[in-house]
GROMACS .gro file of C-alpha atoms in nm:
model
   75
    1ARG     CA    1   0.000   0.000   0.000
    2VAL     CA    2   0.121   0.344  -0.092
    3VAL     CA    3   0.012   0.481   0.248
    4ARG     CA    4   0.298   0.292   0.413
    5ARG     CA    5   0.566   0.392   0.163
    6GLU     CA    6   0.787   0.692   0.113
    7VAL     CA    7   0.653   0.851  -0.203
    8ASP     CA    8   0.739   1.169  -0.388
    9VAL     CA    9   0.454   1.416  -0.429
   10VAL     CA   10   0.539   1.698  -0.666
   11LEU     CA   11   0.309   1.999  -0.664
   12VAL     CA   12   0.282   2.141  -1.017
   13GLY     CA   13   0.067   2.396  -1.190
   14GLY     CA   14  -0.009   2.763  -1.164
   15VAL     CA   15  -0.211   2.733  -0.844
   16PHE     CA   16   0.107   2.637  -0.655
   17ARG     CA   17   0.286   2.957  -0.757
   18THR     CA   18   0.100   3.144  -0.486
   19THR     CA   19   0.299   3.279  -0.195
   20ASP     CA   20   0.007   3.221   0.045
   21ALA     CA   21   0.175   3.023   0.323
   22GLY     CA   22  -0.162   2.914   0.465
   23PHE     CA   23  -0.261   2.760   0.134
   24HIS     CA   24   0.060   2.561   0.112
   25GLU     CA   25   0.027   2.446   0.473
   26ARG     CA   26  -0.328   2.324   0.414
   27VAL     CA   27  -0.220   2.132   0.104
   28ARG     CA   28   0.076   1.977   0.287
   29SER     CA   29  -0.141   1.885   0.588
   30GLY     CA   30  -0.394   1.711   0.364
   31ILE     CA   31  -0.122   1.515   0.189
   32ARG     CA   32   0.038   1.418   0.522
   33ARG     CA   33  -0.297   1.287   0.653
   34ALA     CA   34  -0.327   1.059   0.351
   35LEU     CA   35   0.043   0.979   0.299
   36PRO     CA   36   0.237   1.028   0.623
   37LEU     CA   37   0.573   0.935   0.469
   38ALA     CA   38   0.538   1.153   0.159
   39ARG     CA   39   0.821   1.375   0.041
   40ILE     CA   40   0.646   1.690  -0.079
   41GLU     CA   41   0.815   1.927  -0.323
   42ARG     CA   42   0.701   2.219  -0.536
   43LEU     CA   43   0.820   2.206  -0.894
   44THR     CA   44   1.057   2.497  -0.941
   45VAL     CA   45   1.152   2.439  -1.305
   46PRO     CA   46   0.933   2.408  -1.615
   47PRO     CA   47   0.795   2.055  -1.666
   48VAL     CA   48   0.961   2.046  -2.008
   49LEU     CA   49   1.298   2.006  -1.833
   50GLY     CA   50   1.186   1.669  -1.693
   51ALA     CA   51   1.065   1.562  -2.035
   52ALA     CA   52   1.397   1.658  -2.192
   53LEU     CA   53   1.593   1.470  -1.924
   54LEU     CA   54   1.377   1.161  -1.975
   55GLY     CA   55   1.446   1.186  -2.347
   56LEU     CA   56   1.819   1.188  -2.274
   57ASP     CA   57   1.776   0.878  -2.060
   58ASP     CA   58   1.602   0.704  -2.349
   59LEU     CA   59   1.902   0.779  -2.571
   60GLY     CA   60   2.115   0.580  -2.327
   61GLY     CA   61   2.437   0.673  -2.155
   62ARG     CA   62   2.520   0.987  -1.964
   63ARG     CA   63   2.558   1.319  -2.139
   64PRO     CA   64   2.673   1.552  -1.859
   65ALA     CA   65   2.735   1.852  -2.085
   66VAL     CA   66   2.388   1.831  -2.242
   67GLU     CA   67   2.220   1.777  -1.906
   68ARG     CA   68   2.407   2.074  -1.758
   69ARG     CA   69   2.303   2.294  -2.052
   70LEU     CA   70   1.938   2.191  -2.017
   71ARG     CA   71   1.941   2.268  -1.646
   72GLU     CA   72   2.100   2.608  -1.711
   73ASP     CA   73   1.856   2.697  -1.987
   74PHE     CA   74   1.540   2.579  -1.811
   75GLY     CA   75   1.640   2.606  -1.445
   0.00000   0.00000   0.00000
């Protein structure tokens, strides 16, 4: 069961750009009630960066220079 596992919960989308601390606390509290071991993070880079990094993985092998450039351009 996922309730008993450490899982990553990534908050994405425009609604999470708010600086309202109360909003973020309510969201985190709700997640913690359902998934006590969750690791909760807000996405701080555009989702396209993850897609690009997954594409690199599919090409096989490490490409540190390309990965670094992607992170610089999108991060």
